[in-house]
């Protein structure tokens, strides 16, 4: 189980993670990347999204997509669909 928190710092979403084992780490996602990821999820419609297909669709670094996607999951913008896939909780993830 991860202990993760989110904050905004210098215009970036920061995901701070403290794993049960290992070294704590932080990843950052710039606002422009976050917006692109949200729009990509909106464009997918009913298609279920995963971290891998969002990285492929946006061509953004894995860490940025993971940071944004984890935040969206925590805030309920995307919800579990099947296995490791998620789906948009509404038709307007970008606005959520």
PDB file of N, CA and C in Angstrom:
ATOM      1  N   UNK A   1       0.842  -1.183   0.000  1.00  0.00           N
ATOM      2  CA  UNK A   1       0.000   0.000   0.000  1.00  0.00           C
ATOM      3  C   UNK A   1       0.882   1.239   0.000  1.00  0.00           C
ATOM      4  N   UNK A   2       0.504   2.181  -0.829  1.00  0.00           N
ATOM      5  CA  UNK A   2       1.252   3.426  -0.928  1.00  0.00           C
ATOM      6  C   UNK A   2       0.599   4.505  -0.076  1.00  0.00           C
ATOM      7  N   UNK A   3       1.418   5.358   0.474  1.00  0.00           N
ATOM      8  CA  UNK A   3       0.936   6.573   1.102  1.00  0.00           C
ATOM      9  C   UNK A   3       1.267   7.678   0.110  1.00  0.00           C
ATOM     10  N   UNK A   4       0.252   8.233  -0.536  1.00  0.00           N
ATOM     11  CA  UNK A   4       0.520   9.258  -1.534  1.00  0.00           C
ATOM     12  C   UNK A   4      -0.283  10.511  -1.228  1.00  0.00           C
ATOM     13  N   UNK A   5       0.332  11.641  -1.539  1.00  0.00           N
ATOM     14  CA  UNK A   5      -0.325  12.933  -1.385  1.00  0.00           C
ATOM     15  C   UNK A   5      -0.091  13.732  -2.649  1.00  0.00           C
ATOM     16  N   UNK A   6      -0.956  14.710  -2.870  1.00  0.00           N
ATOM     17  CA  UNK A   6      -0.845  15.581  -4.033  1.00  0.00           C
ATOM     18  C   UNK A   6      -0.818  17.026  -3.564  1.00  0.00           C
ATOM     19  N   UNK A   7      -0.070  17.833  -4.281  1.00  0.00           N
ATOM     20  CA  UNK A   7      -0.045  19.269  -4.018  1.00  0.00           C
ATOM     21  C   UNK A   7       0.304  19.979  -5.320  1.00  0.00           C
ATOM     22  N   UNK A   8       0.036  21.261  -5.362  1.00  0.00           N
ATOM     23  CA  UNK A   8       0.428  22.079  -6.508  1.00  0.00           C
ATOM     24  C   UNK A   8       1.591  22.944  -6.057  1.00  0.00           C
ATOM     25  N   UNK A   9       2.652  22.915  -6.849  1.00  0.00           N
ATOM     26  CA  UNK A   9       3.861  23.658  -6.521  1.00  0.00           C
ATOM     27  C   UNK A   9       4.486  24.181  -7.809  1.00  0.00           C
ATOM     28  N   UNK A  10       4.724  25.471  -7.859  1.00  0.00           N
ATOM     29  CA  UNK A  10       5.329  26.100  -9.042  1.00  0.00           C
ATOM     30  C   UNK A  10       4.572  25.768 -10.318  1.00  0.00           C
ATOM     31  N   UNK A  11       3.242  25.737 -10.241  1.00  0.00           N
ATOM     32  CA  UNK A  11       2.416  25.484 -11.417  1.00  0.00           C
ATOM     33  C   UNK A  11       2.383  24.039 -11.864  1.00  0.00           C
ATOM     34  N   UNK A  12       2.848  23.130 -11.020  1.00  0.00           N
ATOM     35  CA  UNK A  12       2.851  21.708 -11.367  1.00  0.00           C
ATOM     36  C   UNK A  12       2.119  20.907 -10.309  1.00  0.00           C
ATOM     37  N   UNK A  13       1.451  19.847 -10.754  1.00  0.00           N
ATOM     38  CA  UNK A  13       0.870  18.888  -9.839  1.00  0.00           C
ATOM     39  C   UNK A  13       2.005  17.979  -9.373  1.00  0.00           C
ATOM     40  N   UNK A  14       2.157  17.837  -8.072  1.00  0.00           N
ATOM     41  CA  UNK A  14       3.225  17.016  -7.504  1.00  0.00           C
ATOM     42  C   UNK A  14       2.593  15.843  -6.770  1.00  0.00           C
ATOM     43  N   UNK A  15       3.050  14.649  -7.114  1.00  0.00           N
ATOM     44  CA  UNK A  15       2.614  13.431  -6.425  1.00  0.00           C
ATOM     45  C   UNK A  15       3.774  12.958  -5.564  1.00  0.00           C
ATOM     46  N   UNK A  16       3.591  12.964  -4.248  1.00  0.00           N
ATOM     47  CA  UNK A  16       4.610  12.499  -3.309  1.00  0.00           C
ATOM     48  C   UNK A  16       4.188  11.131  -2.800  1.00  0.00           C
ATOM     49  N   UNK A  17       5.079  10.160  -2.936  1.00  0.00           N
ATOM     50  CA  UNK A  17       4.762   8.779  -2.575  1.00  0.00           C
ATOM     51  C   UNK A  17       5.742   8.273  -1.528  1.00  0.00           C
ATOM     52  N   UNK A  18       5.181   7.655  -0.495  1.00  0.00           N
ATOM     53  CA  UNK A  18       5.992   6.975   0.517  1.00  0.00           C
ATOM     54  C   UNK A  18       5.588   5.507   0.463  1.00  0.00           C
ATOM     55  N   UNK A  19       6.402   4.657  -0.202  1.00  0.00           N
ATOM     56  CA  UNK A  19       6.055   3.240  -0.283  1.00  0.00           C
ATOM     57  C   UNK A  19       6.299   2.538   1.055  1.00  0.00           C
ATOM     58  N   UNK A  20       5.660   1.378   1.242  1.00  0.00           N
ATOM     59  CA  UNK A  20       5.903   0.604   2.463  1.00  0.00           C
ATOM     60  C   UNK A  20       7.373   0.227   2.565  1.00  0.00           C
ATOM     61  N   UNK A  21       7.961  -0.098   1.429  1.00  0.00           N
ATOM     62  CA  UNK A  21       9.384  -0.414   1.362  1.00  0.00           C
ATOM     63  C   UNK A  21       9.998   0.448   0.281  1.00  0.00           C
ATOM     64  N   UNK A  22      11.225   0.784   0.463  1.00  0.00           N
ATOM     65  CA  UNK A  22      11.895   1.578  -0.559  1.00  0.00           C
ATOM     66  C   UNK A  22      11.982   3.039  -0.183  1.00  0.00           C
ATOM     67  N   UNK A  23      12.394   3.812  -1.143  1.00  0.00           N
ATOM     68  CA  UNK A  23      12.672   5.220  -0.944  1.00  0.00           C
ATOM     69  C   UNK A  23      11.490   6.083  -1.373  1.00  0.00           C
ATOM     70  N   UNK A  24      11.097   7.060  -0.561  1.00  0.00           N
ATOM     71  CA  UNK A  24      10.053   8.001  -0.982  1.00  0.00           C
ATOM     72  C   UNK A  24      10.483   8.741  -2.260  1.00  0.00           C
ATOM     73  N   UNK A  25       9.493   9.108  -3.061  1.00  0.00           N
ATOM     74  CA  UNK A  25       9.803   9.815  -4.304  1.00  0.00           C
ATOM     75  C   UNK A  25       8.683  10.793  -4.638  1.00  0.00           C
ATOM     76  N   UNK A  26       8.993  11.692  -5.566  1.00  0.00           N
ATOM     77  CA  UNK A  26       8.007  12.645  -6.073  1.00  0.00           C
ATOM     78  C   UNK A  26       8.083  12.672  -7.591  1.00  0.00           C
ATOM     79  N   UNK A  27       6.916  12.822  -8.219  1.00  0.00           N
ATOM     80  CA  UNK A  27       6.830  13.032  -9.656  1.00  0.00           C
ATOM     81  C   UNK A  27       5.984  14.275  -9.884  1.00  0.00           C
ATOM     82  N   UNK A  28       6.262  14.948 -10.981  1.00  0.00           N
ATOM     83  CA  UNK A  28       5.576  16.201 -11.298  1.00  0.00           C
ATOM     84  C   UNK A  28       4.895  16.124 -12.653  1.00  0.00           C
ATOM     85  N   UNK A  29       3.820  16.885 -12.774  1.00  0.00           N
ATOM     86  CA  UNK A  29       3.077  16.961 -14.022  1.00  0.00           C
ATOM     87  C   UNK A  29       2.719  18.421 -14.267  1.00  0.00           C
ATOM     88  N   UNK A  30       3.261  19.018 -15.337  1.00  0.00           N
ATOM     89  CA  UNK A  30       2.917  20.410 -15.651  1.00  0.00           C
ATOM     90  C   UNK A  30       1.427  20.546 -16.013  1.00  0.00           C
ATOM     91  N   UNK A  31       0.889  21.721 -15.817  1.00  0.00           N
ATOM     92  CA  UNK A  31      -0.520  21.975 -16.104  1.00  0.00           C
ATOM     93  C   UNK A  31      -0.879  21.621 -17.550  1.00  0.00           C
ATOM     94  N   UNK A  32      -0.044  21.993 -18.506  1.00  0.00           N
ATOM     95  CA  UNK A  32      -0.344  21.700 -19.920  1.00  0.00           C
ATOM     96  C   UNK A  32      -0.461  20.200 -20.160  1.00  0.00           C
ATOM     97  N   UNK A  33       0.397  19.417 -19.526  1.00  0.00           N
ATOM     98  CA  UNK A  33       0.335  17.959 -19.672  1.00  0.00           C
ATOM     99  C   UNK A  33      -0.924  17.418 -19.017  1.00  0.00           C
ATOM    100  N   UNK A  34      -1.265  17.924 -17.838  1.00  0.00           N
ATOM    101  CA  UNK A  34      -2.476  17.493 -17.138  1.00  0.00           C
ATOM    102  C   UNK A  34      -3.709  17.738 -18.020  1.00  0.00           C
ATOM    103  N   UNK A  35      -3.773  18.924 -18.615  1.00  0.00           N
ATOM    104  CA  UNK A  35      -4.903  19.254 -19.488  1.00  0.00           C
ATOM    105  C   UNK A  35      -4.961  18.337 -20.695  1.00  0.00           C
ATOM    106  N   UNK A  36      -3.805  18.034 -21.285  1.00  0.00           N
ATOM    107  CA  UNK A  36      -3.766  17.135 -22.443  1.00  0.00           C
ATOM    108  C   UNK A  36      -4.262  15.737 -22.070  1.00  0.00           C
ATOM    109  N   UNK A  37      -3.881  15.264 -20.909  1.00  0.00           N
ATOM    110  CA  UNK A  37      -4.311  13.940 -20.441  1.00  0.00           C
ATOM    111  C   UNK A  37      -5.824  13.932 -20.210  1.00  0.00           C
ATOM    112  N   UNK A  38      -6.361  14.966 -19.575  1.00  0.00           N
ATOM    113  CA  UNK A  38      -7.804  15.053 -19.340  1.00  0.00           C
ATOM    114  C   UNK A  38      -8.573  15.088 -20.651  1.00  0.00           C
ATOM    115  N   UNK A  39      -8.080  15.857 -21.622  1.00  0.00           N
ATOM    116  CA  UNK A  39      -8.734  15.912 -22.934  1.00  0.00           C
ATOM    117  C   UNK A  39      -8.653  14.554 -23.633  1.00  0.00           C
ATOM    118  N   UNK A  40      -7.537  13.852 -23.479  1.00  0.00           N
ATOM    119  CA  UNK A  40      -7.394  12.525 -24.093  1.00  0.00           C
ATOM    120  C   UNK A  40      -8.422  11.558 -23.518  1.00  0.00           C
ATOM    121  N   UNK A  41      -8.644  11.617 -22.220  1.00  0.00           N
ATOM    122  CA  UNK A  41      -9.652  10.749 -21.601  1.00  0.00           C
ATOM    123  C   UNK A  41     -11.036  11.119 -22.114  1.00  0.00           C
ATOM    124  N   UNK A  42     -11.326  12.404 -22.224  1.00  0.00           N
ATOM    125  CA  UNK A  42     -12.612  12.847 -22.769  1.00  0.00           C
ATOM    126  C   UNK A  42     -12.801  12.326 -24.198  1.00  0.00           C
ATOM    127  N   UNK A  43     -11.748  12.399 -25.017  1.00  0.00           N
ATOM    128  CA  UNK A  43     -11.824  11.980 -26.413  1.00  0.00           C
ATOM    129  C   UNK A  43     -12.027  10.474 -26.559  1.00  0.00           C
ATOM    130  N   UNK A  44     -11.660   9.721 -25.537  1.00  0.00           N
ATOM    131  CA  UNK A  44     -11.801   8.267 -25.595  1.00  0.00           C
ATOM    132  C   UNK A  44     -13.251   7.827 -25.410  1.00  0.00           C
ATOM    133  N   UNK A  45     -14.097   8.726 -24.935  1.00  0.00           N
ATOM    134  CA  UNK A  45     -15.513   8.396 -24.761  1.00  0.00           C
ATOM    135  C   UNK A  45     -15.700   7.221 -23.833  1.00  0.00           C
ATOM    136  N   UNK A  46     -16.408   6.195 -24.301  1.00  0.00           N
ATOM    137  CA  UNK A  46     -16.690   5.019 -23.480  1.00  0.00           C
ATOM    138  C   UNK A  46     -15.532   4.027 -23.440  1.00  0.00           C
ATOM    139  N   UNK A  47     -14.510   4.263 -24.238  1.00  0.00           N
ATOM    140  CA  UNK A  47     -13.352   3.369 -24.230  1.00  0.00           C
ATOM    141  C   UNK A  47     -12.683   3.439 -22.861  1.00  0.00           C
ATOM    142  N   UNK A  48     -12.323   2.308 -22.347  1.00  0.00           N
ATOM    143  CA  UNK A  48     -11.665   2.279 -21.041  1.00  0.00           C
ATOM    144  C   UNK A  48     -10.207   2.660 -21.194  1.00  0.00           C
ATOM    145  N   UNK A  49      -9.731   3.457 -20.290  1.00  0.00           N
ATOM    146  CA  UNK A  49      -8.356   3.935 -20.383  1.00  0.00           C
ATOM    147  C   UNK A  49      -7.463   3.218 -19.390  1.00  0.00           C
ATOM    148  N   UNK A  50      -6.208   3.127 -19.755  1.00  0.00           N
ATOM    149  CA  UNK A  50      -5.184   2.596 -18.865  1.00  0.00           C
ATOM    150  C   UNK A  50      -3.994   3.529 -18.958  1.00  0.00           C
ATOM    151  N   UNK A  51      -3.104   3.392 -18.037  1.00  0.00           N
ATOM    152  CA  UNK A  51      -1.898   4.212 -18.049  1.00  0.00           C
ATOM    153  C   UNK A  51      -1.157   4.044 -19.370  1.00  0.00           C
ATOM    154  N   UNK A  52      -1.039   2.809 -19.827  1.00  0.00           N
ATOM    155  CA  UNK A  52      -0.282   2.533 -21.047  1.00  0.00           C
ATOM    156  C   UNK A  52      -0.911   3.171 -22.282  1.00  0.00           C
ATOM    157  N   UNK A  53      -2.238   3.095 -22.418  1.00  0.00           N
ATOM    158  CA  UNK A  53      -2.823   3.688 -23.620  1.00  0.00           C
ATOM    159  C   UNK A  53      -2.859   5.206 -23.545  1.00  0.00           C
ATOM    160  N   UNK A  54      -2.867   5.784 -22.353  1.00  0.00           N
ATOM    161  CA  UNK A  54      -2.773   7.242 -22.252  1.00  0.00           C
ATOM    162  C   UNK A  54      -1.366   7.733 -22.606  1.00  0.00           C
ATOM    163  N   UNK A  55      -0.343   6.985 -22.199  1.00  0.00           N
ATOM    164  CA  UNK A  55       1.034   7.336 -22.579  1.00  0.00           C
ATOM    165  C   UNK A  55       1.164   7.263 -24.097  1.00  0.00           C
ATOM    166  N   UNK A  56       0.640   6.194 -24.698  1.00  0.00           N
ATOM    167  CA  UNK A  56       0.721   6.035 -26.148  1.00  0.00           C
ATOM    168  C   UNK A  56      -0.050   7.128 -26.884  1.00  0.00           C
ATOM    169  N   UNK A  57      -1.210   7.475 -26.365  1.00  0.00           N
ATOM    170  CA  UNK A  57      -2.066   8.470 -27.021  1.00  0.00           C
ATOM    171  C   UNK A  57      -1.487   9.880 -26.921  1.00  0.00           C
ATOM    172  N   UNK A  58      -0.923  10.237 -25.761  1.00  0.00           N
ATOM    173  CA  UNK A  58      -0.449  11.606 -25.553  1.00  0.00           C
ATOM    174  C   UNK A  58       1.026  11.803 -25.882  1.00  0.00           C
ATOM    175  N   UNK A  59       1.798  10.715 -25.886  1.00  0.00           N
ATOM    176  CA  UNK A  59       3.259  10.786 -26.113  1.00  0.00           C
ATOM    177  C   UNK A  59       3.964  11.562 -24.995  1.00  0.00           C
ATOM    178  N   UNK A  60       3.324  11.634 -23.842  1.00  0.00           N
ATOM    179  CA  UNK A  60       3.919  12.314 -22.688  1.00  0.00           C
ATOM    180  C   UNK A  60       4.707  11.308 -21.854  1.00  0.00           C
ATOM    181  N   UNK A  61       5.650  11.779 -21.051  1.00  0.00           N
ATOM    182  CA  UNK A  61       6.407  10.866 -20.186  1.00  0.00           C
ATOM    183  C   UNK A  61       5.492  10.088 -19.239  1.00  0.00           C
ATOM    184  N   UNK A  62       5.846   8.854 -19.033  1.00  0.00           N
ATOM    185  CA  UNK A  62       5.086   7.945 -18.179  1.00  0.00           C
ATOM    186  C   UNK A  62       4.832   8.548 -16.800  1.00  0.00           C
ATOM    187  N   UNK A  63       5.837   9.191 -16.215  1.00  0.00           N
ATOM    188  CA  UNK A  63       5.687   9.744 -14.860  1.00  0.00           C
ATOM    189  C   UNK A  63       4.656  10.869 -14.822  1.00  0.00           C
ATOM    190  N   UNK A  64       4.588  11.678 -15.869  1.00  0.00           N
ATOM    191  CA  UNK A  64       3.599  12.764 -15.900  1.00  0.00           C
ATOM    192  C   UNK A  64       2.191  12.204 -16.032  1.00  0.00           C
ATOM    193  N   UNK A  65       2.018  11.228 -16.910  1.00  0.00           N
ATOM    194  CA  UNK A  65       0.702  10.618 -17.099  1.00  0.00           C
ATOM    195  C   UNK A  65       0.270   9.908 -15.816  1.00  0.00           C
ATOM    196  N   UNK A  66       1.190   9.191 -15.198  1.00  0.00           N
ATOM    197  CA  UNK A  66       0.881   8.469 -13.966  1.00  0.00           C
ATOM    198  C   UNK A  66       0.477   9.436 -12.853  1.00  0.00           C
ATOM    199  N   UNK A  67       1.157  10.550 -12.747  1.00  0.00           N
ATOM    200  CA  UNK A  67       0.826  11.551 -11.727  1.00  0.00           C
ATOM    201  C   UNK A  67      -0.580  12.094 -11.944  1.00  0.00           C
ATOM    202  N   UNK A  68      -0.883  12.506 -13.161  1.00  0.00           N
ATOM    203  CA  UNK A  68      -2.208  13.051 -13.465  1.00  0.00           C
ATOM    204  C   UNK A  68      -3.297  11.999 -13.285  1.00  0.00           C
ATOM    205  N   UNK A  69      -3.052  10.794 -13.787  1.00  0.00           N
ATOM    206  CA  UNK A  69      -4.036   9.718 -13.724  1.00  0.00           C
ATOM    207  C   UNK A  69      -4.309   9.324 -12.272  1.00  0.00           C
ATOM    208  N   UNK A  70      -3.273   9.242 -11.448  1.00  0.00           N
ATOM    209  CA  UNK A  70      -3.449   8.904 -10.028  1.00  0.00           C
ATOM    210  C   UNK A  70      -4.286   9.969  -9.322  1.00  0.00           C
ATOM    211  N   UNK A  71      -4.034  11.232  -9.645  1.00  0.00           N
ATOM    212  CA  UNK A  71      -4.804  12.331  -9.058  1.00  0.00           C
ATOM    213  C   UNK A  71      -6.270  12.232  -9.481  1.00  0.00           C
ATOM    214  N   UNK A  72      -6.505  11.962 -10.762  1.00  0.00           N
ATOM    215  CA  UNK A  72      -7.879  11.852 -11.260  1.00  0.00           C
ATOM    216  C   UNK A  72      -8.613  10.681 -10.607  1.00  0.00           C
ATOM    217  N   UNK A  73      -7.904   9.586 -10.372  1.00  0.00           N
ATOM    218  CA  UNK A  73      -8.516   8.439  -9.697  1.00  0.00           C
ATOM    219  C   UNK A  73      -8.859   8.797  -8.251  1.00  0.00           C
ATOM    220  N   UNK A  74      -7.930   9.442  -7.561  1.00  0.00           N
ATOM    221  CA  UNK A  74      -8.171   9.813  -6.174  1.00  0.00           C
ATOM    222  C   UNK A  74      -9.363  10.768  -6.048  1.00  0.00           C
ATOM    223  N   UNK A  75      -9.505  11.686  -6.990  1.00  0.00           N
ATOM    224  CA  UNK A  75     -10.578  12.685  -6.946  1.00  0.00           C
ATOM    225  C   UNK A  75     -11.887  12.202  -7.548  1.00  0.00           C
ATOM    226  N   UNK A  76     -11.915  10.969  -8.065  1.00  0.00           N
ATOM    227  CA  UNK A  76     -13.147  10.414  -8.609  1.00  0.00           C
ATOM    228  C   UNK A  76     -13.476  10.860 -10.019  1.00  0.00           C
ATOM    229  N   UNK A  77     -12.523  11.449 -10.723  1.00  0.00           N
ATOM    230  CA  UNK A  77     -12.753  11.859 -12.115  1.00  0.00           C
ATOM    231  C   UNK A  77     -12.771  10.650 -13.045  1.00  0.00           C
ATOM    232  N   UNK A  78     -12.008   9.623 -12.685  1.00  0.00           N
ATOM    233  CA  UNK A  78     -12.049   8.337 -13.379  1.00  0.00           C
ATOM    234  C   UNK A  78     -12.306   7.274 -12.316  1.00  0.00           C
ATOM    235  N   UNK A  79     -13.013   6.224 -12.722  1.00  0.00           N
ATOM    236  CA  UNK A  79     -13.405   5.178 -11.778  1.00  0.00           C
ATOM    237  C   UNK A  79     -13.015   3.811 -12.338  1.00  0.00           C
ATOM    238  N   UNK A  80     -12.852   2.813 -11.475  1.00  0.00           N
ATOM    239  CA  UNK A  80     -12.493   1.480 -11.953  1.00  0.00           C
ATOM    240  C   UNK A  80     -13.518   0.928 -12.931  1.00  0.00           C
ATOM    241  N   UNK A  81     -13.020   0.258 -13.967  1.00  0.00           N
ATOM    242  CA  UNK A  81     -13.911  -0.331 -14.964  1.00  0.00           C
ATOM    243  C   UNK A  81     -13.713  -1.848 -15.028  1.00  0.00           C
ATOM    244  N   UNK A  82     -12.505  -2.291 -15.295  1.00  0.00           N
ATOM    245  CA  UNK A  82     -12.213  -3.716 -15.404  1.00  0.00           C
ATOM    246  C   UNK A  82     -10.717  -3.922 -15.278  1.00  0.00           C
ATOM    247  N   UNK A  83     -10.322  -4.756 -14.350  1.00  0.00           N
ATOM    248  CA  UNK A  83      -8.915  -5.027 -14.083  1.00  0.00           C
ATOM    249  C   UNK A  83      -8.165  -3.720 -13.859  1.00  0.00           C
ATOM    250  N   UNK A  84      -7.158  -3.429 -14.681  1.00  0.00           N
ATOM    251  CA  UNK A  84      -6.351  -2.223 -14.492  1.00  0.00           C
ATOM    252  C   UNK A  84      -6.865  -1.061 -15.343  1.00  0.00           C
ATOM    253  N   UNK A  85      -8.038  -1.180 -15.857  1.00  0.00           N
ATOM    254  CA  UNK A  85      -8.609  -0.138 -16.707  1.00  0.00           C
ATOM    255  C   UNK A  85      -9.518   0.767 -15.892  1.00  0.00           C
ATOM    256  N   UNK A  86      -9.628   1.989 -16.350  1.00  0.00           N
ATOM    257  CA  UNK A  86     -10.479   2.987 -15.707  1.00  0.00           C
ATOM    258  C   UNK A  86     -11.415   3.551 -16.774  1.00  0.00           C
ATOM    259  N   UNK A  87     -12.466   4.190 -16.334  1.00  0.00           N
ATOM    260  CA  UNK A  87     -13.338   4.899 -17.274  1.00  0.00           C
ATOM    261  C   UNK A  87     -13.678   6.247 -16.672  1.00  0.00           C
ATOM    262  N   UNK A  88     -14.004   7.169 -17.530  1.00  0.00           N
ATOM    263  CA  UNK A  88     -14.361   8.511 -17.088  1.00  0.00           C
ATOM    264  C   UNK A  88     -15.612   8.443 -16.226  1.00  0.00           C
ATOM    265  N   UNK A  89     -15.624   9.202 -15.151  1.00  0.00           N
ATOM    266  CA  UNK A  89     -16.792   9.240 -14.277  1.00  0.00           C
ATOM    267  C   UNK A  89     -17.895  10.115 -14.870  1.00  0.00           C
ATOM    268  N   UNK A  90     -17.517  10.977 -15.822  1.00  0.00           N
ATOM    269  CA  UNK A  90     -18.492  11.838 -16.494  1.00  0.00           C
ATOM    270  C   UNK A  90     -18.034  12.038 -17.934  1.00  0.00           C
ATOM    271  N   UNK A  91     -18.780  12.797 -18.677  1.00  0.00           N
ATOM    272  CA  UNK A  91     -18.396  13.101 -20.057  1.00  0.00           C
ATOM    273  C   UNK A  91     -17.435  14.279 -20.142  1.00  0.00           C
ATOM    274  N   UNK A  92     -17.059  14.820 -18.993  1.00  0.00           N
ATOM    275  CA  UNK A  92     -16.265  16.039 -18.978  1.00  0.00           C
ATOM    276  C   UNK A  92     -15.129  15.962 -17.954  1.00  0.00           C
ATOM    277  N   UNK A  93     -14.216  15.025 -18.142  1.00  0.00           N
ATOM    278  CA  UNK A  93     -13.098  14.864 -17.211  1.00  0.00           C
ATOM    279  C   UNK A  93     -12.294  16.143 -17.124  1.00  0.00           C
ATOM    280  N   UNK A  94     -12.104  16.815 -18.254  1.00  0.00           N
ATOM    281  CA  UNK A  94     -11.325  18.047 -18.247  1.00  0.00           C
ATOM    282  C   UNK A  94     -11.956  19.079 -17.310  1.00  0.00           C
ATOM    283  N   UNK A  95     -13.265  19.194 -17.350  1.00  0.00           N
ATOM    284  CA  UNK A  95     -13.938  20.167 -16.489  1.00  0.00           C
ATOM    285  C   UNK A  95     -13.998  19.713 -15.034  1.00  0.00           C
ATOM    286  N   UNK A  96     -14.016  18.401 -14.817  1.00  0.00           N
ATOM    287  CA  UNK A  96     -14.020  17.890 -13.445  1.00  0.00           C
ATOM    288  C   UNK A  96     -12.718  18.245 -12.761  1.00  0.00           C
TER     289      UNK A  96
END
